[in-house]
Amino acid sequence: MATPDTGAFTDPHAVQIEAMYKRFGDFTALTDIDLSVAKGEKIVICGPSGSGKSTLIRCINHVEKHDDGRIFVNGIELKRDIKSVDRVRRETGMVFQSFNLFPHMTVLENCLLAPMSALGLSRREATDSAMHFLEKVRIPEQAGKYPVQLSGGQQQRVAIARALCMKPKVMLFDEPTSALDPEMVKEVLETMKGLANDGMTMLCVTHEMGFAREVADRIIFMDKGRIIEEGVPEAFFSAPQTERARHFLDQIIH
């Protein structure tokens, strides 16, 4: 049950979505989405372009506003008031297709901004935390450089470190390798595998099926704004239950 002072639920789930809809004008992008994600679970969301994958995870931290249904993150219900949105965003980190780094700031300054402004950390505390996470993504030596001086893969790893500096309970990845040259994809995926091994709760939209096979606890397959199939990777890849999923896998796995 929710407590009247916090609105939080005692719940084993990191993310709980109930009967969620998202519309853009007359177009319904998401229809009747139900999804439960356990703490520490790694979810890969896949499907054809336009199936609603990115919209789904963007709704979880209010980058997109859902129209109907309920969303909970670590027991906190995401409502439309600023306080609710802020509390949920403190629980979630998000990494986008584009790196969204501030070009006029160094790598370290990019990582310091949110912890100092949103969490109230001192510069020393924020710097210690930032260097810890830059170590974790294996680029501490880049702390004094500007984004333009880094490769695409390095910039995306900075974006991951920046998100981790807020100490999120859930990490959301929206096709984090889609903007990268092929030779840079591996270093980002290896960073994400490290987070998975550390027990981070992760929801990742990706077409990297090798990563999905290796890391995911569960595959969510979407089409036309609905979840139409879900299962463990071995079952999904070897014996998909729907014709749509079989066709999708035939197209992307060679």
Coordinates of C-alpha atoms in Angstrom, one line a residue:
M1 CA 0.0 0.0 0.0
A2 CA 1.0 3.6 -0.5
T3 CA 2.0 5.6 2.5
P4 CA 0.2 9.0 2.7
D5 CA 3.4 11.0 3.2
T6 CA 5.5 9.6 0.4
G7 CA 3.3 7.9 -2.1
A8 CA 5.8 5.0 -2.1
F9 CA 4.9 1.4 -2.2
T10 CA 6.7 -1.5 -0.6
D11 CA 7.2 -3.6 -3.7
P12 CA 9.9 -6.0 -4.9
H13 CA 9.6 -4.5 -8.4
A14 CA 12.0 -1.8 -9.7
V15 CA 9.5 -0.9 -12.4
Q16 CA 5.8 -1.6 -12.6
I17 CA 3.6 -0.5 -15.5
E18 CA -0.2 -1.1 -15.5
A19 CA -2.5 -0.6 -18.4
M20 CA -0.4 2.3 -19.8
Y21 CA -1.4 4.2 -23.0
K22 CA 0.5 6.9 -24.9
R23 CA -1.0 8.9 -27.7
F24 CA 0.3 11.5 -30.1
G25 CA -2.8 13.3 -31.3
D26 CA -5.0 10.7 -33.0
F27 CA -2.2 8.1 -33.1
T28 CA -1.9 5.6 -30.2
A29 CA 1.8 4.8 -29.8
L30 CA 1.4 2.5 -26.9
T31 CA -1.7 0.3 -26.1
D32 CA -2.5 -1.3 -22.8
I33 CA 1.1 -1.9 -21.7
D34 CA 1.6 -4.1 -18.6
L35 CA 5.2 -4.8 -17.5
S36 CA 6.8 -5.7 -14.2
V37 CA 10.6 -5.6 -13.8
A38 CA 12.2 -7.1 -10.7
K39 CA 15.0 -5.4 -9.0
G40 CA 18.3 -6.4 -10.6
E41 CA 16.6 -7.7 -13.7
K42 CA 18.0 -7.0 -17.2
I43 CA 15.4 -6.5 -19.8
V44 CA 16.0 -6.0 -23.6
I45 CA 13.2 -4.5 -25.5
C46 CA 13.2 -5.2 -29.3
G47 CA 10.9 -5.0 -32.3
P48 CA 10.6 -3.3 -35.6
S49 CA 11.0 0.4 -36.1
G50 CA 7.9 2.3 -35.0
S51 CA 6.8 -0.4 -32.6
G52 CA 6.9 1.9 -29.5
K53 CA 10.1 0.6 -27.9
S54 CA 11.7 3.9 -27.3
T55 CA 8.4 5.6 -26.3
L56 CA 7.9 2.9 -23.7
I57 CA 11.2 3.5 -21.8
R58 CA 10.9 7.3 -22.3
C59 CA 7.6 7.2 -20.5
I60 CA 9.2 5.5 -17.5
N61 CA 11.0 8.7 -16.5
H62 CA 8.6 11.2 -18.0
V63 CA 10.6 12.2 -21.0
E64 CA 7.3 11.3 -22.7
K65 CA 4.1 11.8 -20.7
H66 CA 1.8 8.7 -20.6
D67 CA -1.9 9.4 -21.1
D68 CA -3.5 6.5 -19.2
G69 CA -2.5 3.8 -16.8
R70 CA 0.0 3.8 -13.9
I71 CA 3.8 3.7 -13.7
F72 CA 5.8 3.0 -10.6
V73 CA 9.6 3.2 -10.2
N74 CA 10.9 1.6 -6.9
G75 CA 7.4 2.0 -5.5
I76 CA 7.1 5.7 -6.4
E77 CA 4.1 6.4 -8.6
L78 CA 4.9 8.7 -11.6
K79 CA 2.2 11.3 -11.7
R80 CA 2.1 14.7 -13.5
D81 CA 3.2 16.9 -10.6
I82 CA 6.8 18.1 -10.6
K83 CA 7.6 16.6 -7.2
S84 CA 6.6 13.1 -8.5
V85 CA 8.5 13.5 -11.7
D86 CA 11.6 14.6 -9.8
R87 CA 11.5 11.7 -7.4
V88 CA 11.2 9.2 -10.2
R89 CA 14.0 10.8 -12.2
R90 CA 16.3 10.5 -9.1
E91 CA 15.7 6.8 -9.3
T92 CA 16.5 6.4 -13.0
G93 CA 19.4 7.1 -15.2
M94 CA 18.9 7.4 -19.0
V95 CA 21.3 7.0 -21.9
F96 CA 20.0 8.2 -25.3
Q97 CA 21.0 7.5 -28.9
S98 CA 22.8 10.8 -29.1
F99 CA 25.2 11.5 -26.3
N100 CA 23.7 14.8 -25.1
L101 CA 26.9 16.0 -23.5
F102 CA 27.5 19.7 -23.0
P103 CA 30.2 20.6 -25.6
H104 CA 31.5 23.6 -23.6
M105 CA 32.2 21.5 -20.5
T106 CA 34.9 18.9 -19.9
V107 CA 34.1 15.3 -19.3
L108 CA 34.5 15.8 -15.6
E109 CA 32.3 19.0 -15.6
N110 CA 29.6 17.1 -17.5
C111 CA 29.6 14.5 -14.7
L112 CA 29.6 17.1 -11.9
L113 CA 26.7 19.2 -12.9
A114 CA 23.7 17.1 -11.9
P115 CA 25.1 15.7 -8.6
M116 CA 26.1 19.2 -7.4
S117 CA 22.8 20.9 -8.5
A118 CA 20.3 18.1 -7.8
L119 CA 21.9 16.1 -5.0
G120 CA 23.6 19.0 -3.3
L121 CA 27.0 17.4 -3.3
S122 CA 30.1 19.5 -2.7
R123 CA 32.5 19.8 -5.6
R124 CA 35.0 17.4 -3.9
E125 CA 32.3 14.8 -3.2
A126 CA 31.0 15.1 -6.8
T127 CA 34.5 14.8 -8.2
D128 CA 35.3 11.7 -6.2
S129 CA 32.0 10.1 -7.4
A130 CA 32.6 11.2 -11.0
M131 CA 36.1 9.8 -11.1
H132 CA 34.9 6.5 -9.6
F133 CA 32.4 6.1 -12.4
L134 CA 34.8 7.2 -15.1
E135 CA 37.0 4.5 -13.8
K136 CA 34.1 2.1 -14.0
V137 CA 33.6 2.9 -17.7
R138 CA 37.3 2.8 -18.2
I139 CA 38.0 6.4 -19.4
P140 CA 39.3 8.2 -16.3
E141 CA 42.2 9.6 -18.3
Q142 CA 39.7 11.6 -20.4
A143 CA 38.3 13.6 -17.5
G144 CA 40.0 16.9 -18.6
K145 CA 39.0 16.6 -22.3
Y146 CA 36.0 18.1 -24.1
P147 CA 33.5 15.9 -25.9
V148 CA 34.7 16.9 -29.3
Q149 CA 38.1 15.4 -28.5
L150 CA 36.6 12.0 -27.9
S151 CA 35.4 9.2 -30.1
G152 CA 31.7 8.4 -30.3
G153 CA 32.2 5.3 -28.2
Q154 CA 34.1 7.3 -25.5
Q155 CA 31.3 10.0 -25.5
Q156 CA 28.7 7.4 -24.9
R157 CA 30.7 5.9 -22.1
V158 CA 30.9 9.4 -20.6
A159 CA 27.1 9.6 -20.9
I160 CA 26.8 6.4 -19.0
A161 CA 29.2 7.6 -16.3
R162 CA 27.3 10.9 -16.0
A163 CA 24.0 8.9 -15.5
L164 CA 25.6 6.7 -12.9
C165 CA 26.8 9.8 -11.0
M166 CA 23.2 10.3 -9.9
K167 CA 23.3 6.9 -8.2
P168 CA 20.2 5.6 -10.0
K169 CA 18.4 2.4 -9.1
V170 CA 17.3 1.8 -12.7
M171 CA 19.2 2.4 -15.9
L172 CA 17.3 3.0 -19.2
F173 CA 19.1 2.7 -22.5
D174 CA 17.5 4.0 -25.7
E175 CA 19.4 2.3 -28.6
P176 CA 22.7 3.4 -27.1
T177 CA 24.9 2.0 -29.9
S178 CA 22.8 3.1 -32.9
A179 CA 24.7 6.3 -33.5
L180 CA 28.1 4.7 -33.3
D181 CA 30.4 3.4 -35.9
P182 CA 30.6 -0.4 -35.9
E183 CA 34.1 -0.6 -34.3
M184 CA 32.9 1.6 -31.4
V185 CA 29.9 -0.5 -30.5
K186 CA 31.8 -3.2 -28.6
E187 CA 33.3 -0.8 -26.0
V188 CA 29.9 0.5 -25.1
L189 CA 28.3 -2.9 -24.9
E190 CA 31.2 -4.1 -22.7
T191 CA 30.5 -1.2 -20.4
M192 CA 26.8 -2.2 -20.2
K193 CA 27.8 -5.8 -19.6
G194 CA 29.8 -4.6 -16.6
L195 CA 26.8 -2.8 -15.2
A196 CA 24.7 -5.9 -15.7
N197 CA 27.3 -8.0 -13.8
D198 CA 27.2 -5.5 -11.0
G199 CA 23.4 -6.1 -10.5
M200 CA 22.1 -2.9 -12.0
T201 CA 18.4 -3.0 -13.0
M202 CA 18.4 -2.3 -16.8
L203 CA 15.9 -1.8 -19.5
C204 CA 17.6 -1.5 -22.9
V205 CA 16.1 -0.9 -26.3
T206 CA 18.6 -2.4 -28.8
H207 CA 19.0 -4.4 -32.0
E208 CA 22.2 -5.9 -30.7
M209 CA 20.9 -9.4 -30.4
G210 CA 24.3 -10.9 -29.3
F211 CA 24.1 -8.5 -26.3
A212 CA 20.5 -9.6 -25.7
R213 CA 21.4 -13.3 -25.7
E214 CA 24.3 -12.8 -23.3
V215 CA 23.0 -10.3 -20.9
A216 CA 19.2 -10.2 -20.8
D217 CA 17.1 -12.0 -18.2
R218 CA 14.1 -11.5 -20.4
I219 CA 13.3 -10.3 -23.9
I220 CA 10.3 -8.1 -24.5
F221 CA 9.1 -8.0 -28.2
M222 CA 6.9 -5.2 -29.3
D223 CA 4.9 -4.5 -32.5
K224 CA 2.5 -1.7 -33.3
G225 CA 2.6 -0.3 -29.8
R226 CA 1.9 -3.5 -27.9
I227 CA 3.9 -6.1 -26.1
I228 CA 3.2 -9.2 -28.1
E229 CA 5.8 -11.7 -26.8
E230 CA 8.2 -12.0 -23.9
G231 CA 10.4 -14.7 -22.6
V232 CA 13.9 -15.8 -21.7
P233 CA 16.5 -15.3 -24.4
E234 CA 17.0 -19.0 -25.2
A235 CA 13.3 -19.6 -25.8
F236 CA 12.8 -16.3 -27.7
F237 CA 15.6 -16.8 -30.1
S238 CA 15.2 -20.6 -30.6
A239 CA 11.4 -20.8 -30.7
P240 CA 9.6 -17.5 -30.9
Q241 CA 5.9 -17.9 -30.3
T242 CA 4.5 -15.4 -32.8
E243 CA 4.9 -15.1 -36.5
R244 CA 5.8 -11.5 -36.2
A245 CA 8.7 -12.3 -33.9
R246 CA 9.9 -15.1 -36.2
H247 CA 9.9 -12.7 -39.2
F248 CA 11.7 -10.0 -37.2
L249 CA 14.5 -12.4 -36.1
D250 CA 14.8 -13.7 -39.7
Q251 CA 15.5 -10.2 -40.9
I252 CA 18.1 -9.2 -38.3
I253 CA 19.9 -12.5 -37.6
H254 CA 22.1 -13.7 -40.4

